Structures are given as structure tokens and as C-alpha cells.
Coordinates of C-alpha atoms in Angstrom, one line a residue:
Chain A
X1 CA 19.1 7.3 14.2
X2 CA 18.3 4.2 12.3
X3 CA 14.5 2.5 11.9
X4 CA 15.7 -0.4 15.0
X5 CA 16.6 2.6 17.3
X6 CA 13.8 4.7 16.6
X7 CA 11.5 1.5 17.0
X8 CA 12.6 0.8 20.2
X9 CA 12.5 4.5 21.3
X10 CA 9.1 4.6 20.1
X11 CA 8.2 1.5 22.5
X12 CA 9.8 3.2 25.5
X13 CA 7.4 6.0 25.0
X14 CA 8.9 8.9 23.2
X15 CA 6.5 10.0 20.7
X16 CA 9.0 12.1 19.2
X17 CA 11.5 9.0 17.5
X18 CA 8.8 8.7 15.1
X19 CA 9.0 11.6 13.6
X20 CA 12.5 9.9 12.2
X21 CA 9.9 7.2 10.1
X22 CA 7.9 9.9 8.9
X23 CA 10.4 12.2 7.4
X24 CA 12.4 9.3 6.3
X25 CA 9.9 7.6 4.3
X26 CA 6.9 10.0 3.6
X27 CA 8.2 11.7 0.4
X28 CA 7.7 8.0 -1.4
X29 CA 4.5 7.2 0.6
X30 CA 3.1 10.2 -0.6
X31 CA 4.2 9.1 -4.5
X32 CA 2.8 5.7 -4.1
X33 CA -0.1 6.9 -2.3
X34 CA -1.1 9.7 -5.4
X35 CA 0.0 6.4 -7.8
X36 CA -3.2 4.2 -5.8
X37 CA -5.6 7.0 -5.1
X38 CA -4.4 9.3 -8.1
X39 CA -6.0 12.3 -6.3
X40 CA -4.1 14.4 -3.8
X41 CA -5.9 15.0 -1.1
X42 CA -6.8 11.6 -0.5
X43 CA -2.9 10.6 -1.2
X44 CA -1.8 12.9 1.9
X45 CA -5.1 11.6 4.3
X46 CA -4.5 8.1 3.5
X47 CA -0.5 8.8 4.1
X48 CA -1.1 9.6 7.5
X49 CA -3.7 7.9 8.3
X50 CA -0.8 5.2 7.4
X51 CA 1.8 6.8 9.6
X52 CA -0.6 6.4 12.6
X53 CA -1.9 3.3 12.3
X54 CA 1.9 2.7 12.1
X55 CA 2.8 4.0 15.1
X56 CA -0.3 2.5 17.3
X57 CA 1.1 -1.2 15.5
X58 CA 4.7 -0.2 16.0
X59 CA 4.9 -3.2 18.3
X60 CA 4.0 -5.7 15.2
X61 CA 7.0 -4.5 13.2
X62 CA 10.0 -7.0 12.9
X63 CA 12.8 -4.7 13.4
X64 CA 14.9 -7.3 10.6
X65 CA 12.7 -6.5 8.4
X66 CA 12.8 -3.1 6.2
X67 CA 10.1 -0.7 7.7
X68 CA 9.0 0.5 4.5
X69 CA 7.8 -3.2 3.4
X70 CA 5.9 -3.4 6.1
X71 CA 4.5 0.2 6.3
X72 CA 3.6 -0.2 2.2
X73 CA 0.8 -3.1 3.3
X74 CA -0.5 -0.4 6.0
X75 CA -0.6 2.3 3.3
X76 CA -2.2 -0.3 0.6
X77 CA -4.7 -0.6 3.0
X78 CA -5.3 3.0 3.6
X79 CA -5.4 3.9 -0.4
X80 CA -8.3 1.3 -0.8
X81 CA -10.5 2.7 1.7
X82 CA -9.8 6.2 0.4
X83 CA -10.4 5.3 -3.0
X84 CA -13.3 2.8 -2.5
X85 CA -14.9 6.1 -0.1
X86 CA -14.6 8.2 -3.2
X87 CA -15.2 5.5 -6.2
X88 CA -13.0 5.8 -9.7
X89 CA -12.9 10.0 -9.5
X90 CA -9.6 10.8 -10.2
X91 CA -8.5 14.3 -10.0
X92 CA -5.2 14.6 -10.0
X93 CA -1.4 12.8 -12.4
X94 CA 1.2 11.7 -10.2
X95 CA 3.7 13.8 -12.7
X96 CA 5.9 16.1 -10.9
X97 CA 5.5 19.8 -11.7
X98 CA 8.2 21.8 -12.4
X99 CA 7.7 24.2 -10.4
X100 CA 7.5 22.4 -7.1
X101 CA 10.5 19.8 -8.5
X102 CA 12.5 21.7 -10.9
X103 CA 15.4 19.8 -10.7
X104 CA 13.5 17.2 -12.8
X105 CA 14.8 16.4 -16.5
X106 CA 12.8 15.9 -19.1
X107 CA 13.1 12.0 -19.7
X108 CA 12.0 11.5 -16.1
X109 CA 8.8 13.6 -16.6
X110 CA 8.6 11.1 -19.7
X111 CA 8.6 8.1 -17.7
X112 CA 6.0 9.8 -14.9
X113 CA 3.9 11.0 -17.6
X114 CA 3.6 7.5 -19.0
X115 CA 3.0 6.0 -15.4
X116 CA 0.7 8.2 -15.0
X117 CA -1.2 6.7 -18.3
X118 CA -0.8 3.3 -17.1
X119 CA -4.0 2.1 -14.6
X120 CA -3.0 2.3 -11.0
X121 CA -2.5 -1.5 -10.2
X122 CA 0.4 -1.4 -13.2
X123 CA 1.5 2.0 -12.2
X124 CA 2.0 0.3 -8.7
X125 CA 4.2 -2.7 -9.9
X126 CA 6.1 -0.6 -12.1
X127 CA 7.4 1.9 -9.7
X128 CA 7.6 -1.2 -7.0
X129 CA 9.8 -2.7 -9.2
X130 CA 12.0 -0.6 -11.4
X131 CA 12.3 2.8 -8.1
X132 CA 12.0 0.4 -5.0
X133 CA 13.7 -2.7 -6.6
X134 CA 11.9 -4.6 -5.1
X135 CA 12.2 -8.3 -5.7
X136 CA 9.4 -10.9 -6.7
X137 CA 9.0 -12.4 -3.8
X138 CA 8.4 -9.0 -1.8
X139 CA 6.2 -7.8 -4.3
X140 CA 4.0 -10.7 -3.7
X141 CA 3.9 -10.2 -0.1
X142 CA 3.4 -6.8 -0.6
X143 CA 0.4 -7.2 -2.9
X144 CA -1.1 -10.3 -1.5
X145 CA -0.8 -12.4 -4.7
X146 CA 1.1 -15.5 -5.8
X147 CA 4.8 -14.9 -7.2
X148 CA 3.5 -16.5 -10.7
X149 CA 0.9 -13.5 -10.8
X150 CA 3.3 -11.3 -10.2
X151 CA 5.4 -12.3 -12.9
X152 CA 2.4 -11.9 -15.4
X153 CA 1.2 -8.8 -14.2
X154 CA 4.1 -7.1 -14.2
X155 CA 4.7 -8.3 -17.7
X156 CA 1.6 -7.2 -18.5
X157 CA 2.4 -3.6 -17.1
X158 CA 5.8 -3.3 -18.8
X159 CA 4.1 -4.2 -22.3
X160 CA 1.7 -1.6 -21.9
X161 CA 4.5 1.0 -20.2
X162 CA 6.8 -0.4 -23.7
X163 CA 3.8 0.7 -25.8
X164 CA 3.1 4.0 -23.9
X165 CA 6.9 4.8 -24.3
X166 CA 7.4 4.3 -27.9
X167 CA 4.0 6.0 -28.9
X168 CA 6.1 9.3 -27.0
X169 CA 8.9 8.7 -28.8
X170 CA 7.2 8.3 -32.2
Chain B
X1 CA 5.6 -8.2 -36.3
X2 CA 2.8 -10.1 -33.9
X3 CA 4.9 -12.3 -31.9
X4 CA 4.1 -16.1 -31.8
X5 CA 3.0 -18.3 -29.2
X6 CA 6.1 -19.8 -28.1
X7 CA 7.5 -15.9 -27.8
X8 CA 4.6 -14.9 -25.3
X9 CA 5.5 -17.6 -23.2
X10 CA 9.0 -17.2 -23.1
X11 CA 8.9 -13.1 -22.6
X12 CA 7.7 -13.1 -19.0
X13 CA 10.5 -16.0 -18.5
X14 CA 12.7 -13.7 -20.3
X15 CA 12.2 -11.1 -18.4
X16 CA 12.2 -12.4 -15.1
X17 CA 15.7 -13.7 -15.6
X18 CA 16.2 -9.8 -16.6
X19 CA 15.6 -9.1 -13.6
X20 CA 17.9 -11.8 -11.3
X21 CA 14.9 -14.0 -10.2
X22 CA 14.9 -17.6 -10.4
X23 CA 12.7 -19.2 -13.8
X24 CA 12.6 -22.7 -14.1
X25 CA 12.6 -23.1 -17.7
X26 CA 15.2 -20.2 -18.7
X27 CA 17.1 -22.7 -21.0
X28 CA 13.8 -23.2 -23.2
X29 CA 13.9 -19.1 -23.1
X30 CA 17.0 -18.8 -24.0
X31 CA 17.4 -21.1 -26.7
X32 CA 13.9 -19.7 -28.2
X33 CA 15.8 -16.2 -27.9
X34 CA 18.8 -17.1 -29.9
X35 CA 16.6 -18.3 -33.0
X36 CA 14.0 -15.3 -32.5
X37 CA 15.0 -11.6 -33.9
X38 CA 11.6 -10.5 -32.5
X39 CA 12.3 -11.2 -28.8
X40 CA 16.1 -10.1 -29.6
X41 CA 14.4 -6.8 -30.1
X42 CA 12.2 -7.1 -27.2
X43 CA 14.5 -7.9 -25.0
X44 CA 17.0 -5.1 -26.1
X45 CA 14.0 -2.6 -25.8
X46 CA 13.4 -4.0 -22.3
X47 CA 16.5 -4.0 -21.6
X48 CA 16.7 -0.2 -22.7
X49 CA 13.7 0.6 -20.9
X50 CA 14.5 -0.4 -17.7
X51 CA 18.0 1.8 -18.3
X52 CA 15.8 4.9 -18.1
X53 CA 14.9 4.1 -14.9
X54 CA 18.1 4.3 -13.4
X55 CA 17.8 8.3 -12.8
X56 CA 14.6 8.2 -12.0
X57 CA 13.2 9.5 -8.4
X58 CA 10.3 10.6 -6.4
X59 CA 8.8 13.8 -7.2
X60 CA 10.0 16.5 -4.1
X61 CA 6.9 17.0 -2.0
X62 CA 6.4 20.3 -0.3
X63 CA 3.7 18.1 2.0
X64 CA 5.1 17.5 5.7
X65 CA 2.8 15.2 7.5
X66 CA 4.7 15.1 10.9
X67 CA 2.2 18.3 12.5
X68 CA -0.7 16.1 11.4
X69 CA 0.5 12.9 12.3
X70 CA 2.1 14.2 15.8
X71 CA -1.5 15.4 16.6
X72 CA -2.9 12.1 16.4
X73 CA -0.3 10.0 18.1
X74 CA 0.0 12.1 21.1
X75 CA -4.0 11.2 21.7
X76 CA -4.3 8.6 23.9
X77 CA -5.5 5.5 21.5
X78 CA -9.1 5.1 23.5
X79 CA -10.3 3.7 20.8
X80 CA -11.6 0.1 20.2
X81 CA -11.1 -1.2 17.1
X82 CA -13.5 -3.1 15.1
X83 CA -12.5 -6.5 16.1
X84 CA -12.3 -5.5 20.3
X85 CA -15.6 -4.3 19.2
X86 CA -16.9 -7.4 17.4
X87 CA -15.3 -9.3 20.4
X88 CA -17.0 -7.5 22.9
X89 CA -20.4 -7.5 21.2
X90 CA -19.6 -11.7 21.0
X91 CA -18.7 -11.6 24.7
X92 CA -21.7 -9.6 25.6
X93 CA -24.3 -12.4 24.4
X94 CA -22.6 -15.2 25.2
X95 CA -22.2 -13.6 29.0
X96 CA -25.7 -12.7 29.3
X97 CA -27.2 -16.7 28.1
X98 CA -24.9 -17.8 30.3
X99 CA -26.3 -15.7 33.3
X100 CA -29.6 -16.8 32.2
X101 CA -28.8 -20.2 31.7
X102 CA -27.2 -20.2 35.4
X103 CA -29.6 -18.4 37.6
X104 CA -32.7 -19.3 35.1
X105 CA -34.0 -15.8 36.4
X106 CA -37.5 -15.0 35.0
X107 CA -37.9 -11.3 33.8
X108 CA -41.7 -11.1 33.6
X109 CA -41.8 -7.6 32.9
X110 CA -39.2 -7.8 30.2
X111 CA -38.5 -10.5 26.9
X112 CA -35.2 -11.5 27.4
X113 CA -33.4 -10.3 24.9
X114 CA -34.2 -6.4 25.5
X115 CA -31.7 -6.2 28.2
X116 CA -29.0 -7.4 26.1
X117 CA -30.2 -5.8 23.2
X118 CA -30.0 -2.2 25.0
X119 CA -26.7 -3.2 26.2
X120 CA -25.5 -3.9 22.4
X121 CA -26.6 -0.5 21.6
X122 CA -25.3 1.2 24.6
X123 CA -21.9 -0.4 23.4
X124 CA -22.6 0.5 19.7
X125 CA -23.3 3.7 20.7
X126 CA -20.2 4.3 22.9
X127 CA -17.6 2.7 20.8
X128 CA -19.3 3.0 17.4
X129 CA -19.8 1.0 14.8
X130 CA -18.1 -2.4 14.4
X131 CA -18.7 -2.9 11.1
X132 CA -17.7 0.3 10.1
X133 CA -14.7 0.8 7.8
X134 CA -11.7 2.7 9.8
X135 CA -10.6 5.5 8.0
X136 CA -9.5 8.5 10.8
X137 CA -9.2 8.1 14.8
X138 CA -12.7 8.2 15.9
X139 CA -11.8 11.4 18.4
X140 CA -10.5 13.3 15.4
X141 CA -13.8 12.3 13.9
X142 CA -16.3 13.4 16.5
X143 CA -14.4 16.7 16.4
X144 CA -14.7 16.6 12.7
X145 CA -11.6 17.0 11.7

């Protein structure tokens, strides 16, 4: 089933076709959520508090668009309330552990580790951009900011992500 | 080596043509990049970084969110949300200076406003808070969950 079908059987009433959005796409909401709140718990409440506010606004999504764009701004959203409920405490990296993801190697945990280091509004451009690919002009509609700001901040992000990365190496 | 000026405003102009989006002035980058070994190296290190993203994925999560998520769906959505609320409240007041405005009733007993003003609250009361930030269904949180 594809995100149009399951849409549309959504609409008709069965509950069930959204369970195709949620396994689909909750593994990376759950990875940008821990990137936004960096804390765990509040990654996986503000996930699904996501998923539902999707389902109940189901109606709002434009099928020709890609769900996940959309659902990002819903779980944006839901990040910010969680975090501003529980102020800067942190508690939790985003880096994978090895023994829940063992098939990671060790320059990926390089990269997360560094991510991890980087504040969460550059950590969210970075993985936006170089894991989503997503494009300029998506990011900005994402994020709610002009394409120029995007430019700088994400330039801002991949010098500090640059410095981060060669500090490892050296 | 600090790099100049006219190499901080060329990077991000540099590295948005990196990455296949449209820069106005990526001639001026360019031609500043073939006379600068500093952005050469920056770019190449750019260039190399994004590389290392290429195998890069999501860390597996052992988290399924479908139980938790069915739960809440399947509840009927009785809920107002803050905006019905704020509407309602809105509708409320202007509905009840219109009545008085219409039949010019007097309410000797009572001021005015206390009718309406218990009706807010009844409303507030039964729909909760409008100014309240949303952050769970309101039935899962009555039942605490």
C-alpha cells in the first residue's frame, strides 16, 4: 500500500491503513524527534503525539505531496512543546548503541557522535539535508524560515560539524 | 589559515552550488575559487564530508508506537481544540449582547455579565482550557495517562 491509498482508506474510515504511516515513517520520526528533544522519552511522546494529530488532520494532507514533509512540521510542533514543558534538560545522545543497532560501523557512530555535539537546530539541518536530502526550498518550508537563512544556517552547521569532525580525526 | 572576507562570502555560495541549488552569483564563486588554495581545501573537505554521509542511516529503534498510537485514534476525537474553543467563548459573548441588545431585558437581581460569565466557565470547565498548550488527547489526560 502506498501513502495515497492508505490516505484515502484512512478517510473511508478504516483506522487500520494508518498503521502503514506509522511503521513506514516512525523509525526516522523517532531519530529527528531524539535530534529536537534530545531526551527519549519525550522523543517517543512527542512521536505519537505527532502520529495522532496526523491522523485527526489526515484530511489536510495533499496526497502529491510526500507525507513525511508534511508530518515533519506536525512533529516540529510536537518537539517544541515537549521540550519547552521540560526546558533545556537533556538526558539523553541521539548516537546509536551498539547493542540495540549492531550493524552500525564505526564511521557512522563518528558522524552521530558529532551530531550529537552539534546544538539541536544544526543537528536538525544537518540530518534534514545530508539523510533526508532534502532540498532548500523544502527545508525552508519545513522550518518556517526564508531560503537565504537556510543557506547561512546550514553553513553555519556544516562549519561547526567540519570542526567537530576533524577535532575526531586529530 | 583564517580565511578572508571575500572567502566567507563565497563559501555558503560555494556550497550551495555543492549541493544542486540555484546561486545567483556562482561565477563570482567560482572565479574566487580558482585563485584561492584555502577554499580549494574547503571545498574538497566539504566535498569529503558530505561523502561520509552516503552510508549513513537511522539508528534501528526497538520503539513501536502503533499500540500507543491505535489507542488514541480509535477514541472518538470529542475534543474541541483550542481555536473551537476560543471561537465558541467569542460566539458566546457576542450571542448574549446581542440577546440583550434585542429584547433589552432587565435582570434586576443579577449584573449582566454573571450569566455569561458562568456560562464561560461552564464552557471552560467542560472543554478546558483554551489557552492551554495541547500536548496529549484531553481523555487520555483525565485518565492520566
Amino acid at each position: 500500500m502506498d501513502d495515497a491509498a492508505a490516505r484515502r482508506a484512512c478517510l473511508a474510515g478504516n483506522v487500520d491503513a494508518f498503521r502503514h504511516f506509522v511503521e513506514r515513517y516512525q523509525g526516522r520520526a523517532l531519530a529527528h524527534a531524539r535530534l529536537l528533544t534530545r531526551h527519549e522519552a519525550d522523543a517517543a511522546d512527542a512521536t505519537q503525539d505527532a502520529f495522532v494529530d496526523a491522523f485527526r488532520n489526515l484530511r489536510t494532507f495533499d496526497p502529491d505531496r510526500h507525507f513525511y514533509a508534511w508530518f515533519y512540521v506536525l512533529l516540529r510542533n510536537r518537539c517544541f512543546k515537549q521540550r519547552s514543558r521540560r526546558g533545556t534538560r537533556s538526558e539523553s545522545g541521539i548516537v546509536p548503541a551498539r547493542g540495540v543497532d549492531p550493524g552500525v560501523s564505526e564511521e557512522q557512530l563518528d558522524l552521530w557522535r558529532a551530531i550529537d555535539r552539534l546544538s539541536p537546530d544544526d543537528g536538525e539541518l544537518v540530518v534534514l539535508k545530508h539523510i533526508e536530502g532534502w532540498t532548500y526550498e523544502e527545508l525552508s518550508k519545513a522550518l518556517g524560515v526564508p531560503r537565504g537563512t537556510v543557506m547561512s544556517r546550514l553553513y553555519m552547521a556544516r562549519q561547526r560539524l567540519m570542526t567537530l569532525l576533524s577535532g575526531e580525526r586529530s | 589559515m583564517n580565511p578572508g572576507t571575500d572567502c566567507e562570502r563565497v563559501r555558503p555560495q560555494l556550497m550551495a552550488a555543492l549541493d544542486g541549488e540555484s546561486v545567483p552569483d556562482v561565477a563570482d564563486a567560482r572565479q574566487h575559487l580558482s585563485s584561492c588554495s584555502s577554499c580549494e581545501r574547503w571545498l574538497k573537505n566539504l566535498e569529503s564530508m558530505n561523502g561520509r554521509f552516503h552510508a549513513v542511516s537511522y539508528p534501528r529503534s526497538q520503539v513501536d508506537l502503533w499500540a500507543g498510537v491505535e489507542d488514541r485514534i480509535r477514541l472518538p476525537d470529542a475534543s474541541l481544540t483550542r481555536v473551537h474553543r476560543l471561537w465558541l467563548i467569542g460566539a458566546l459573548v457576542i450571542a448574549w449582547r446581542a440577546l440583550q441588545l434585542m429584547f433589552d431585558l432587565p435582570l434586576p437581581m443579577l449584573h449582566p455579565l454573571v450569566p455569561l460569565a458562568a456560562a464561560v466557565a461552564a464552557l471552560w470547565q467542560i472543554s478546558g482550557d483554551p489557552l492551554a498548550i495541547e500536548t496529549a488527547a484531553p481523555e487520555l489526560q483525565k485518565r492520566g495517562v
